[in-house]
mmCIF file of C-alpha atoms and ligand atoms in Angstrom:
data_model
loop_
_atom_site.group_PDB
_atom_site.id
_atom_site.type_symbol
_atom_site.label_atom_id
_atom_site.label_comp_id
_atom_site.label_asym_id
_atom_site.label_seq_id
_atom_site.Cartn_x
_atom_site.Cartn_y
_atom_site.Cartn_z
ATOM 1 C CA MET A 166 -16.167 3.298 -24.778
ATOM 2 C CA GLN A 167 -18.168 2.395 -21.670
ATOM 3 C CA VAL A 168 -21.100 4.169 -20.103
ATOM 4 C CA PHE A 169 -22.199 3.551 -16.504
ATOM 5 C CA ARG A 170 -25.349 5.471 -15.584
ATOM 6 C CA ASN A 171 -27.409 6.287 -12.533
ATOM 7 C CA PHE A 172 -25.053 5.538 -9.661
ATOM 8 C CA SER A 173 -26.646 6.526 -6.379
ATOM 9 C CA GLN A 174 -23.383 8.305 -5.670
ATOM 10 C CA ILE A 175 -20.059 8.862 -7.360
ATOM 11 C CA ILE A 176 -17.464 9.758 -4.755
ATOM 12 C CA THR A 177 -15.119 11.681 -7.040
ATOM 13 C CA LEU A 178 -12.584 13.054 -4.528
ATOM 14 C CA ASP A 179 -12.226 15.965 -6.931
ATOM 15 C CA SER A 180 -11.683 18.527 -4.224
ATOM 16 C CA ALA A 181 -9.376 16.199 -2.264
ATOM 17 C CA PHE A 182 -7.303 15.906 -5.435
ATOM 18 C CA ALA A 183 -7.245 19.713 -5.862
ATOM 19 C CA LYS A 184 -5.883 19.935 -2.297
ATOM 20 C CA ASP A 185 -3.218 17.301 -3.013
ATOM 21 C CA GLY A 186 -4.833 14.968 -0.461
ATOM 22 C CA ARG A 187 -4.006 17.289 2.463
ATOM 23 C CA ASN A 188 -5.989 19.150 5.124
ATOM 24 C CA LEU A 189 -9.201 17.493 4.034
ATOM 25 C CA VAL A 190 -12.681 18.243 5.292
ATOM 26 C CA PRO A 191 -15.694 15.967 4.729
ATOM 27 C CA LYS A 192 -16.971 17.833 1.696
ATOM 28 C CA ASP A 193 -13.699 17.122 -0.127
ATOM 29 C CA LEU A 194 -15.207 13.728 -0.967
ATOM 30 C CA SER A 195 -16.992 15.692 -3.723
ATOM 31 C CA ILE A 196 -19.950 13.346 -3.947
ATOM 32 C CA ILE A 197 -22.230 13.564 -6.981
ATOM 33 C CA SER A 198 -25.662 11.973 -6.471
ATOM 34 C CA ASN A 199 -27.572 10.283 -9.308
ATOM 35 C CA ALA A 200 -24.408 10.326 -11.317
ATOM 36 C CA SER A 201 -22.987 8.776 -14.476
ATOM 37 C CA VAL A 202 -19.572 8.273 -16.009
ATOM 38 C CA VAL A 203 -18.209 7.689 -19.519
ATOM 39 C CA PHE A 204 -14.733 6.278 -20.100
ATOM 40 C CA ASP A 205 -12.584 4.342 -22.532
ATOM 41 C CA ASP A 206 -9.582 2.053 -21.914
ATOM 42 C CA LYS A 207 -7.304 4.970 -21.180
ATOM 43 C CA GLU A 208 -9.224 7.742 -19.513
ATOM 44 C CA ILE A 209 -12.364 9.130 -18.005
ATOM 45 C CA LEU A 210 -14.217 11.114 -20.662
ATOM 46 C CA TRP A 211 -17.109 12.553 -18.694
ATOM 47 C CA VAL A 212 -18.488 12.413 -15.153
ATOM 48 C CA GLY A 213 -21.443 14.291 -13.727
ATOM 49 C CA LYS A 214 -25.069 14.278 -12.712
ATOM 50 C CA ASP A 215 -27.142 12.004 -14.919
ATOM 51 C CA ILE A 216 -29.525 14.842 -15.578
ATOM 52 C CA ASP A 217 -26.669 16.588 -17.411
ATOM 53 C CA PHE A 218 -25.696 13.492 -19.425
ATOM 54 C CA PRO A 219 -24.263 14.748 -22.758
ATOM 55 C CA ALA A 220 -26.260 14.098 -25.913
ATOM 56 C CA GLN A 221 -23.180 12.817 -27.776
ATOM 57 C CA TYR A 222 -23.020 9.719 -25.535
ATOM 58 C CA GLN A 223 -26.769 8.992 -25.557
ATOM 59 C CA VAL A 224 -26.395 6.626 -28.506
ATOM 60 C CA LEU A 225 -24.046 4.291 -26.639
ATOM 61 C CA ASP A 226 -25.249 1.226 -24.720
ATOM 62 C CA ALA A 227 -25.276 2.073 -21.048
ATOM 63 C CA LYS A 228 -25.050 -0.098 -17.961
ATOM 64 C CA ASP A 229 -27.576 0.791 -15.284
ATOM 65 C CA CYS A 230 -25.839 1.241 -11.926
ATOM 66 C CA SER A 231 -28.733 2.325 -9.738
ATOM 67 C CA GLY A 232 -28.326 1.286 -6.128
ATOM 68 C CA LYS A 233 -24.534 1.237 -6.493
ATOM 69 C CA ILE A 234 -21.753 3.674 -5.718
ATOM 70 C CA LEU A 235 -18.481 4.401 -7.479
ATOM 71 C CA PHE A 236 -15.109 5.270 -5.911
ATOM 72 C CA PRO A 237 -11.650 5.896 -7.272
ATOM 73 C CA GLU A 238 -10.036 2.464 -7.101
ATOM 74 C CA LEU A 239 -9.019 1.178 -3.686
ATOM 75 C CA VAL A 240 -5.258 0.715 -3.329
ATOM 76 C CA ASP A 241 -3.263 -1.311 -0.808
ATOM 77 C CA CYS A 242 0.063 0.525 -0.909
ATOM 78 C CA HIS A 243 2.009 -1.721 1.493
ATOM 79 C CA THR A 244 2.050 -5.537 1.556
ATOM 80 C CA HIS A 245 4.579 -8.323 1.916
ATOM 81 C CA LEU A 246 2.338 -10.993 0.431
ATOM 82 C CA VAL A 247 4.846 -13.430 -1.069
ATOM 83 C CA PHE A 248 5.907 -15.598 1.853
ATOM 84 C CA GLY A 249 5.925 -19.243 2.934
ATOM 85 C CA GLY A 250 4.492 -20.723 6.117
ATOM 86 C CA ASP A 251 2.838 -18.760 8.873
ATOM 87 C CA ARG A 252 3.727 -17.463 12.327
ATOM 88 C CA SER A 253 0.649 -18.521 14.276
ATOM 89 C CA ASN A 254 2.980 -19.863 16.972
ATOM 90 C CA GLU A 255 4.461 -16.391 17.457
ATOM 91 C CA TYR A 256 1.049 -14.789 17.628
ATOM 92 C CA ALA A 257 0.188 -17.232 20.395
ATOM 93 C CA MET A 258 3.497 -16.466 22.137
ATOM 94 C CA ARG A 259 2.767 -12.766 21.960
ATOM 95 C CA LEU A 260 -0.704 -13.202 23.393
ATOM 96 C CA ASN A 261 0.992 -15.129 26.180
ATOM 97 C CA GLY A 262 3.330 -12.242 26.917
ATOM 98 C CA ALA A 263 6.362 -12.269 24.582
ATOM 99 C CA GLY A 264 7.290 -9.167 22.518
ATOM 100 C CA TYR A 265 7.887 -8.926 18.713
ATOM 101 C CA GLU A 266 11.529 -7.918 19.077
ATOM 102 C CA GLU A 267 12.143 -10.534 21.778
ATOM 103 C CA ILE A 268 10.748 -13.280 19.493
ATOM 104 C CA ALA A 269 12.919 -12.043 16.634
ATOM 105 C CA LYS A 270 16.038 -12.266 18.815
ATOM 106 C CA THR A 271 15.377 -15.930 19.569
ATOM 107 C CA GLY A 272 15.210 -17.024 15.920
ATOM 108 C CA GLY A 273 11.582 -16.135 15.223
ATOM 109 C CA GLY A 274 10.393 -13.107 13.297
ATOM 110 C CA ILE A 275 11.310 -12.261 9.733
ATOM 111 C CA ILE A 276 14.192 -14.776 9.721
ATOM 112 C CA SER A 277 11.841 -17.663 10.490
ATOM 113 C CA THR A 278 9.621 -16.694 7.528
ATOM 114 C CA MET A 279 12.759 -16.457 5.371
ATOM 115 C CA LYS A 280 13.593 -20.041 6.318
ATOM 116 C CA LYS A 281 10.088 -21.294 5.534
ATOM 117 C CA THR A 282 9.987 -19.331 2.285
ATOM 118 C CA SER A 283 13.285 -20.859 1.179
ATOM 119 C CA THR A 284 11.750 -24.362 1.351
ATOM 120 C CA LEU A 285 9.034 -23.505 -1.187
ATOM 121 C CA SER A 286 9.546 -23.655 -4.953
ATOM 122 C CA ARG A 287 9.009 -20.757 -7.325
ATOM 123 C CA ASP A 288 5.708 -22.302 -8.441
ATOM 124 C CA GLU A 289 4.467 -22.838 -4.902
ATOM 125 C CA LEU A 290 5.226 -19.249 -3.946
ATOM 126 C CA PHE A 291 3.642 -17.967 -7.164
ATOM 127 C CA ASN A 292 0.471 -19.944 -6.419
ATOM 128 C CA LEU A 293 0.301 -18.591 -2.873
ATOM 129 C CA GLY A 294 0.704 -15.091 -4.312
ATOM 130 C CA CYS A 295 -2.167 -15.711 -6.772
ATOM 131 C CA GLU A 296 -4.486 -16.926 -4.015
ATOM 132 C CA ARG A 297 -3.720 -13.894 -1.854
ATOM 133 C CA ILE A 298 -4.106 -11.376 -4.681
ATOM 134 C CA GLU A 299 -7.465 -12.908 -5.683
ATOM 135 C CA ARG A 300 -8.681 -12.624 -2.106
ATOM 136 C CA ILE A 301 -7.544 -9.013 -1.709
ATOM 137 C CA ASN A 302 -9.106 -8.111 -5.055
ATOM 138 C CA SER A 303 -12.389 -9.677 -3.934
ATOM 139 C CA TYR A 304 -12.686 -6.866 -1.348
ATOM 140 C CA GLY A 305 -12.665 -4.292 -4.158
ATOM 141 C CA ILE A 306 -8.947 -3.470 -3.998
ATOM 142 C CA GLY A 307 -7.574 -3.082 -7.529
ATOM 143 C CA THR A 308 -3.982 -1.899 -7.038
ATOM 144 C CA ILE A 309 -1.618 -3.781 -4.740
ATOM 145 C CA GLU A 310 1.991 -3.095 -3.846
ATOM 146 C CA ILE A 311 4.055 -6.193 -3.060
ATOM 147 C CA LYS A 312 7.452 -6.143 -1.385
ATOM 148 C CA SER A 313 10.072 -8.853 -1.720
ATOM 149 C CA GLY A 314 12.197 -9.534 1.354
ATOM 150 C CA TYR A 315 11.765 -13.085 2.629
ATOM 151 C CA GLY A 316 14.524 -14.442 0.391
ATOM 152 C CA LEU A 317 17.336 -15.120 2.874
ATOM 153 C CA ASN A 318 19.993 -15.250 0.128
ATOM 154 C CA LEU A 319 20.806 -13.834 -3.275
ATOM 155 C CA GLU A 320 19.174 -16.581 -5.362
ATOM 156 C CA LYS A 321 15.925 -16.689 -3.419
ATOM 157 C CA GLU A 322 15.651 -12.919 -3.139
ATOM 158 C CA LYS A 323 16.086 -12.663 -6.912
ATOM 159 C CA GLU A 324 13.431 -15.331 -7.347
ATOM 160 C CA LEU A 325 10.976 -13.348 -5.215
ATOM 161 C CA THR A 326 11.331 -10.217 -7.337
ATOM 162 C CA LEU A 327 10.817 -12.333 -10.456
ATOM 163 C CA ILE A 328 7.747 -13.998 -8.888
ATOM 164 C CA ILE A 329 6.252 -10.575 -8.153
ATOM 165 C CA ASP A 330 6.928 -9.662 -11.782
ATOM 166 C CA ASP A 331 5.163 -12.864 -12.920
ATOM 167 C CA LEU A 332 2.217 -11.965 -10.692
ATOM 168 C CA LYS A 333 2.167 -8.463 -12.169
ATOM 169 C CA LYS A 334 1.944 -9.908 -15.676
ATOM 170 C CA LYS A 335 -0.614 -12.568 -14.811
ATOM 171 C CA PHE A 336 -2.982 -10.084 -13.161
ATOM 172 C CA ALA A 337 -2.361 -7.156 -15.534
ATOM 173 C CA GLU A 338 -5.937 -7.095 -16.865
ATOM 174 C CA LYS A 339 -7.528 -7.192 -13.447
ATOM 175 C CA VAL A 340 -5.182 -5.969 -10.730
ATOM 176 C CA GLN A 341 -2.381 -3.437 -11.015
ATOM 177 C CA ILE A 342 0.673 -4.652 -9.102
ATOM 178 C CA LYS A 343 3.684 -2.614 -8.026
ATOM 179 C CA ASN A 344 6.936 -4.480 -7.398
ATOM 180 C CA THR A 345 8.985 -3.158 -4.467
ATOM 181 C CA TYR A 346 12.474 -4.513 -3.895
ATOM 182 C CA MET A 347 12.999 -5.065 -0.179
ATOM 183 C CA ALA A 348 15.966 -7.402 0.107
ATOM 184 C CA ALA A 349 16.965 -5.085 2.996
ATOM 185 C CA HIS A 350 14.284 -6.559 5.249
ATOM 186 C CA ALA A 351 16.407 -8.399 7.831
ATOM 187 C CA VAL A 352 20.021 -9.529 8.021
ATOM 188 C CA PRO A 353 20.139 -13.302 7.456
ATOM 189 C CA PRO A 354 22.364 -15.507 9.631
ATOM 190 C CA GLY A 355 25.944 -15.756 8.399
ATOM 191 C CA PHE A 356 26.554 -12.028 7.941
ATOM 192 C CA SER A 357 28.510 -10.193 10.587
ATOM 193 C CA SER A 358 26.781 -6.870 9.987
ATOM 194 C CA SER A 359 23.904 -5.288 8.091
ATOM 195 C CA LYS A 360 26.474 -3.469 5.964
ATOM 196 C CA ASP A 361 28.059 -6.768 4.890
ATOM 197 C CA TYR A 362 24.668 -8.101 3.801
ATOM 198 C CA LEU A 363 23.874 -4.823 2.038
ATOM 199 C CA ASP A 364 27.196 -4.836 0.180
ATOM 200 C CA ASP A 365 27.203 -8.562 -0.641
ATOM 201 C CA VAL A 366 23.552 -9.134 -1.515
ATOM 202 C CA VAL A 367 21.175 -6.169 -1.466
ATOM 203 C CA ILE A 368 23.093 -3.719 -3.644
ATOM 204 C CA PRO A 369 24.633 -6.169 -6.153
ATOM 205 C CA LEU A 370 21.256 -7.825 -6.721
ATOM 206 C CA LEU A 371 19.546 -4.462 -7.131
ATOM 207 C CA LYS A 372 22.130 -3.506 -9.764
ATOM 208 C CA ASP A 373 21.651 -6.863 -11.449
ATOM 209 C CA LEU A 374 17.844 -6.618 -11.603
ATOM 210 C CA ALA A 375 17.432 -2.894 -12.286
ATOM 211 C CA PRO A 376 18.238 -3.062 -16.022
ATOM 212 C CA GLN A 377 15.270 -5.427 -16.515
ATOM 213 C CA GLY A 378 13.000 -2.514 -15.536
ATOM 214 C CA ILE A 379 10.882 -4.683 -13.259
ATOM 215 C CA ILE A 380 11.519 -2.909 -9.935
ATOM 216 C CA ASP A 381 9.145 -0.050 -9.192
ATOM 217 C CA ALA A 382 10.633 1.040 -5.842
ATOM 218 C CA VAL A 383 13.267 0.127 -3.255
ATOM 219 C CA ASP A 384 12.445 -0.270 0.444
ATOM 220 C CA ILE A 385 14.425 -0.895 3.659
ATOM 221 C CA PHE A 386 13.630 -1.733 7.285
ATOM 222 C CA TYR A 387 15.439 1.063 9.136
ATOM 223 C CA GLU A 388 15.317 -0.126 12.739
ATOM 224 C CA LYS A 389 17.561 -1.144 15.623
ATOM 225 C CA GLY A 390 18.691 -4.730 14.985
ATOM 226 C CA TYR A 391 17.881 -4.484 11.266
ATOM 227 C CA PHE A 392 19.415 -1.708 9.109
ATOM 228 C CA THR A 393 21.186 1.509 10.059
ATOM 229 C CA HIS A 394 21.057 5.129 8.956
ATOM 230 C CA GLU A 395 24.254 4.568 6.948
ATOM 231 C CA ASP A 396 22.735 1.501 5.258
ATOM 232 C CA CYS A 397 19.719 3.582 4.204
ATOM 233 C CA GLU A 398 21.912 6.353 2.804
ATOM 234 C CA GLU A 399 23.978 3.816 0.850
ATOM 235 C CA LEU A 400 20.927 2.076 -0.581
ATOM 236 C CA PHE A 401 19.055 5.283 -1.395
ATOM 237 C CA LYS A 402 22.084 6.704 -3.215
ATOM 238 C CA VAL A 403 22.261 3.601 -5.397
ATOM 239 C CA SER A 404 18.524 3.633 -6.064
ATOM 240 C CA LYS A 405 18.791 7.282 -7.065
ATOM 241 C CA GLU A 406 21.605 6.476 -9.505
ATOM 242 C CA LEU A 407 19.430 3.721 -10.950
ATOM 243 C CA LYS A 408 16.478 6.131 -11.145
ATOM 244 C CA ILE A 409 14.296 3.886 -8.984
ATOM 245 C CA PRO A 410 12.307 5.698 -6.284
ATOM 246 C CA CYS A 411 12.791 4.731 -2.659
ATOM 247 C CA LYS A 412 10.581 4.084 0.355
ATOM 248 C CA GLY A 413 11.299 3.176 3.948
ATOM 249 C CA HIS A 414 9.960 1.376 7.006
ATOM 250 C CA MET A 415 10.721 4.227 9.379
ATOM 251 C CA ASP A 416 10.434 5.138 13.069
ATOM 252 C CA GLU A 417 8.403 2.036 13.927
ATOM 253 C CA PHE A 418 9.879 0.943 17.249
ATOM 254 C CA TYR A 419 12.144 3.950 17.880
ATOM 255 C CA ASP A 420 12.485 7.504 16.623
ATOM 256 C CA ASN A 421 15.341 6.998 14.152
ATOM 257 C CA LYS A 422 14.762 10.248 12.247
ATOM 258 C CA GLY A 423 13.605 7.981 9.454
ATOM 259 C CA ALA A 424 10.956 10.370 8.162
ATOM 260 C CA LEU A 425 13.621 13.072 7.705
ATOM 261 C CA LEU A 426 15.850 10.638 5.864
ATOM 262 C CA GLY A 427 13.024 9.631 3.530
ATOM 263 C CA VAL A 428 12.236 13.261 2.749
ATOM 264 C CA LYS A 429 15.926 13.944 2.079
ATOM 265 C CA TYR A 430 15.861 11.269 -0.643
ATOM 266 C CA ASN A 431 12.434 12.233 -2.047
ATOM 267 C CA ALA A 432 10.993 8.901 -0.977
ATOM 268 C CA LEU A 433 7.618 8.034 -2.472
ATOM 269 C CA SER A 434 6.495 7.235 1.045
ATOM 270 C CA VAL A 435 7.735 6.613 4.549
ATOM 271 C CA ASP A 436 5.761 3.989 6.410
ATOM 272 C CA HIS A 437 4.865 3.054 10.028
ATOM 273 C CA LEU A 438 5.993 6.311 11.791
ATOM 274 C CA LEU A 439 4.860 5.425 15.298
ATOM 275 C CA ASN A 440 7.675 7.399 16.880
ATOM 276 C CA THR A 441 8.305 10.234 14.441
ATOM 277 C CA ASP A 442 9.055 13.565 16.137
ATOM 278 C CA LEU A 443 7.830 17.040 15.222
ATOM 279 C CA ASP A 444 10.783 17.729 12.911
ATOM 280 C CA GLY A 445 9.919 14.646 10.899
ATOM 281 C CA ILE A 446 6.248 15.575 10.748
ATOM 282 C CA LYS A 447 7.057 19.102 9.575
ATOM 283 C CA ALA A 448 9.472 17.819 6.953
ATOM 284 C CA LEU A 449 6.831 15.432 5.614
ATOM 285 C CA ALA A 450 4.192 18.156 5.519
ATOM 286 C CA SER A 451 6.304 20.319 3.242
ATOM 287 C CA SER A 452 7.410 17.478 0.974
ATOM 288 C CA LYS A 453 5.815 15.256 -1.654
ATOM 289 C CA THR A 454 6.621 12.126 0.361
ATOM 290 C CA VAL A 455 3.467 10.317 1.437
ATOM 291 C CA THR A 456 2.948 9.525 5.122
ATOM 292 C CA THR A 457 1.823 5.885 5.151
ATOM 293 C CA LEU A 458 0.288 4.645 8.372
ATOM 294 C CA LEU A 459 -0.235 0.940 9.066
ATOM 295 C CA PRO A 460 -2.810 0.639 11.828
ATOM 296 C CA GLY A 461 -3.348 -3.091 11.249
ATOM 297 C CA THR A 462 0.181 -3.654 12.555
ATOM 298 C CA GLY A 463 -0.577 -1.744 15.742
ATOM 299 C CA PHE A 464 -3.762 -3.764 16.244
ATOM 300 C CA PHE A 465 -2.033 -7.063 15.483
ATOM 301 C CA LEU A 466 1.012 -6.385 17.679
ATOM 302 C CA GLY A 467 -1.113 -4.815 20.387
ATOM 303 C CA VAL A 468 1.084 -1.721 20.480
ATOM 304 C CA ASN A 469 0.366 1.994 20.311
ATOM 305 C CA GLN A 470 -0.742 3.592 17.097
ATOM 306 C CA ALA A 471 0.881 6.413 15.159
ATOM 307 C CA ASN A 472 -0.307 9.880 16.103
ATOM 308 C CA ALA A 473 -2.347 10.263 12.925
ATOM 309 C CA ARG A 474 -3.866 13.633 13.869
ATOM 310 C CA ALA A 475 -0.438 15.190 14.276
ATOM 311 C CA PHE A 476 0.433 14.276 10.664
ATOM 312 C CA LEU A 477 -3.003 15.211 9.304
ATOM 313 C CA ASP A 478 -3.128 18.561 11.109
ATOM 314 C CA ALA A 479 0.378 19.451 9.969
ATOM 315 C CA GLY A 480 -0.744 19.017 6.346
ATOM 316 C CA CYS A 481 0.880 15.685 5.510
ATOM 317 C CA LYS A 482 -0.484 13.544 2.696
ATOM 318 C CA VAL A 483 -1.611 10.501 4.671
ATOM 319 C CA ALA A 484 -2.184 7.015 3.245
ATOM 320 C CA ILE A 485 -3.141 3.804 4.996
ATOM 321 C CA GLY A 486 -1.738 0.408 3.960
ATOM 322 C CA SER A 487 -2.404 -3.069 5.310
ATOM 323 C CA ASP A 488 1.230 -4.190 5.843
ATOM 324 C CA TYR A 489 -0.135 -7.697 5.189
ATOM 325 C CA ASN A 490 2.642 -10.110 6.233
ATOM 326 C CA PRO A 491 2.908 -13.280 8.325
ATOM 327 C CA GLY A 492 4.386 -11.696 11.454
ATOM 328 C CA SER A 493 3.249 -8.211 12.310
ATOM 329 C CA CYS A 494 -0.107 -8.034 10.492
ATOM 330 C CA HIS A 495 -1.598 -11.255 9.186
ATOM 331 C CA TRP A 496 -4.571 -9.367 7.862
ATOM 332 C CA ASP A 497 -5.120 -8.440 4.243
ATOM 333 C CA ASN A 498 -8.145 -6.133 4.018
ATOM 334 C CA VAL A 499 -6.988 -2.509 4.024
ATOM 335 C CA LEU A 500 -10.581 -1.259 3.786
ATOM 336 C CA MET A 501 -11.477 -3.021 6.998
ATOM 337 C CA ILE A 502 -8.237 -1.921 8.646
ATOM 338 C CA ALA A 503 -8.845 1.726 7.700
ATOM 339 C CA SER A 504 -12.484 1.480 8.832
ATOM 340 C CA MET A 505 -11.391 0.237 12.244
ATOM 341 C CA ALA A 506 -8.593 2.775 12.520
ATOM 342 C CA ALA A 507 -10.617 5.857 11.582
ATOM 343 C CA PRO A 508 -12.256 6.467 14.976
ATOM 344 C CA LYS A 509 -8.966 5.881 16.767
ATOM 345 C CA TYR A 510 -7.079 8.105 14.325
ATOM 346 C CA GLU A 511 -9.927 10.662 14.483
ATOM 347 C CA MET A 512 -10.048 10.826 10.689
ATOM 348 C CA ASN A 513 -12.970 12.379 8.888
ATOM 349 C CA LEU A 514 -14.494 10.554 5.924
ATOM 350 C CA ALA A 515 -12.544 12.462 3.292
ATOM 351 C CA GLU A 516 -9.262 11.740 5.106
ATOM 352 C CA LEU A 517 -10.269 8.119 5.434
ATOM 353 C CA TRP A 518 -11.196 7.566 1.782
ATOM 354 C CA ALA A 519 -8.272 9.572 0.418
ATOM 355 C CA SER A 520 -5.935 7.421 2.525
ATOM 356 C CA ILE A 521 -6.881 4.250 0.650
ATOM 357 C CA THR A 522 -7.435 5.739 -2.816
ATOM 358 C CA LEU A 523 -5.801 9.016 -3.875
ATOM 359 C CA ASN A 524 -3.003 9.198 -1.326
ATOM 360 C CA ALA A 525 -2.292 5.456 -1.428
ATOM 361 C CA ALA A 526 -1.937 5.702 -5.219
ATOM 362 C CA HIS A 527 0.494 8.606 -4.798
ATOM 363 C CA ALA A 528 2.508 6.498 -2.336
ATOM 364 C CA LEU A 529 3.168 4.243 -5.333
ATOM 365 C CA GLY A 530 3.894 7.081 -7.743
ATOM 366 C CA LEU A 531 0.521 6.550 -9.464
ATOM 367 C CA THR A 532 -0.545 10.128 -10.022
ATOM 368 C CA SER A 533 -3.025 9.531 -12.835
ATOM 369 C CA GLN A 534 -5.515 7.709 -10.620
ATOM 370 C CA GLY A 535 -7.222 8.277 -7.286
ATOM 371 C CA VAL A 536 -9.755 10.799 -8.530
ATOM 372 C CA ILE A 537 -12.795 10.469 -10.790
ATOM 373 C CA LYS A 538 -12.185 13.351 -13.137
ATOM 374 C CA LYS A 539 -11.977 13.862 -16.888
ATOM 375 C CA GLY A 540 -8.594 12.810 -18.255
ATOM 376 C CA PHE A 541 -7.650 10.535 -15.346
ATOM 377 C CA SER A 542 -7.271 6.732 -15.435
ATOM 378 C CA PRO A 543 -10.525 4.813 -15.388
ATOM 379 C CA ARG A 544 -9.564 2.799 -12.319
ATOM 380 C CA PHE A 545 -12.641 2.395 -10.140
ATOM 381 C CA THR A 546 -14.128 0.374 -7.321
ATOM 382 C CA ILE A 547 -17.885 -0.253 -7.388
ATOM 383 C CA PHE A 548 -19.792 -1.144 -4.241
ATOM 384 C CA ALA A 549 -23.307 -2.549 -4.105
ATOM 385 C CA THR A 550 -24.904 -0.089 -1.718
ATOM 386 C CA ASP A 551 -26.446 3.322 -2.141
ATOM 387 C CA SER A 552 -24.379 5.402 0.275
ATOM 388 C CA VAL A 553 -20.743 5.958 1.167
ATOM 389 C CA ASP A 554 -21.767 5.920 4.833
ATOM 390 C CA GLN A 555 -22.523 2.197 4.646
ATOM 391 C CA ILE A 556 -19.074 0.997 3.703
ATOM 392 C CA THR A 557 -16.806 1.972 6.574
ATOM 393 C CA TYR A 558 -19.674 1.542 9.048
ATOM 394 C CA ASN A 559 -20.070 -2.131 8.188
ATOM 395 C CA TRP A 560 -16.564 -3.244 9.214
ATOM 396 C CA GLY A 561 -15.409 -6.073 7.011
ATOM 397 C CA LYS A 562 -18.686 -6.546 5.145
ATOM 398 C CA ASN A 563 -17.967 -7.112 1.488
ATOM 399 C CA PHE A 564 -19.938 -4.793 -0.796
ATOM 400 C CA SER A 565 -17.575 -5.311 -3.690
ATOM 401 C CA LEU A 566 -18.721 -6.439 -7.102
ATOM 402 C CA SER A 567 -15.269 -7.549 -8.255
HETATM 403 O O1 NIG B 801 6.339 -4.003 7.976
HETATM 404 N N1 NIG B 801 8.810 -4.102 9.588
HETATM 405 C C1 NIG B 801 9.249 -4.917 8.798
HETATM 406 N N2 NIG B 801 8.523 -5.745 8.064
HETATM 407 C C2 NIG B 801 7.213 -6.118 8.360
HETATM 408 C C3 NIG B 801 7.205 -7.233 9.328
HETATM 409 C C4 NIG B 801 7.484 -8.462 8.618
HETATM 410 C C5 NIG B 801 7.433 -9.680 9.490
HETATM 411 O O2 NIG B 801 7.323 -9.605 10.729
HETATM 412 O O3 NIG B 801 7.539 -10.742 8.858
HETATM 413 C C6 NIG B 801 6.432 -4.911 8.790
HETATM 414 O O4 NIG B 801 5.858 -4.848 9.882
HETATM 415 FE FE1 FE B 802 5.920 -3.621 6.139
#
């Protein structure tokens, strides 16, 4: 059993949790000042004001946490962090006027990272993954979703899913990793259509790996030039048969009715959503599917941002992820990304914090964390400052103790 006493603040998100992470107002942060918490390996046993600390726990050794604050654990619910090489050349090209889709058409983009990734060994890619996870964890982020998808062919794509599984095992004590299968990321050269690649590689490999129980979710890039509506339906039907939840990169460059499609298949989340129309927003608001926004990608690509207020005001459950990847967001700190996005998105503090804790956890199907409440998982982030106001104000400053 562990006892942490005298936090300046515990930001419990209790009321945000009671509202299912929707329609939040600032007081839904449910902050307790001068607060303490008791927990064991499995669950939170008590949380409250230190003045009310229960007599039964007085005998235990306590850690003094004055001058610190406690949050439900920070979650990055969208990364592509196992990749080889970088795309600094493309970033330079874009600053000099070229567009993301234009670069992709001339052999750059996801395909170029696939090629670089294919030249690295399993060990090299694993080591890169370790380095990146350590760095992300050093910001105070304790749960990270990782998507495969730079594999180019069946063997390499299989290897990537196995590498993510190795990373999950290696970091189990320290960082919780979720393994998302995203072989449907781009169509490699040599296939005449996205359907051919789906039928020859994506679906057979999914069926091959699924029995190992190592895939937590299935994702697809539904976009012009990548995968079609029919491809999504085919993949989601298979994932449903295999009892693996689905997700989707939806409505990023065009309104493809991707949000509606995700809701139809009970997706854990639909992500990007820069061009989602009102029907999609309404469908999300009345579903369990999390609305995941990726503002870092908008900043990095220099494009418009999603209309966050439209989703928030409609009652959607909004999360923010980093989308950390070599091409469209080479930036791995979701706390900093959310801090920078909040004024632009016009998010209040409860919306902001829920988006990278409670709602981000739900985007990964993790419903026993994201709130500091009796009976929930003891997954926390501690910051060395005495007020919640400091964290998102100091963009990029690291207050983490991890
Ligand atoms: O989420 N949209 C598809 N995948 C990534 C981009 C990956 C890349 O450019 O390498 C994204 O933005
Ligand atoms: Fe992505």
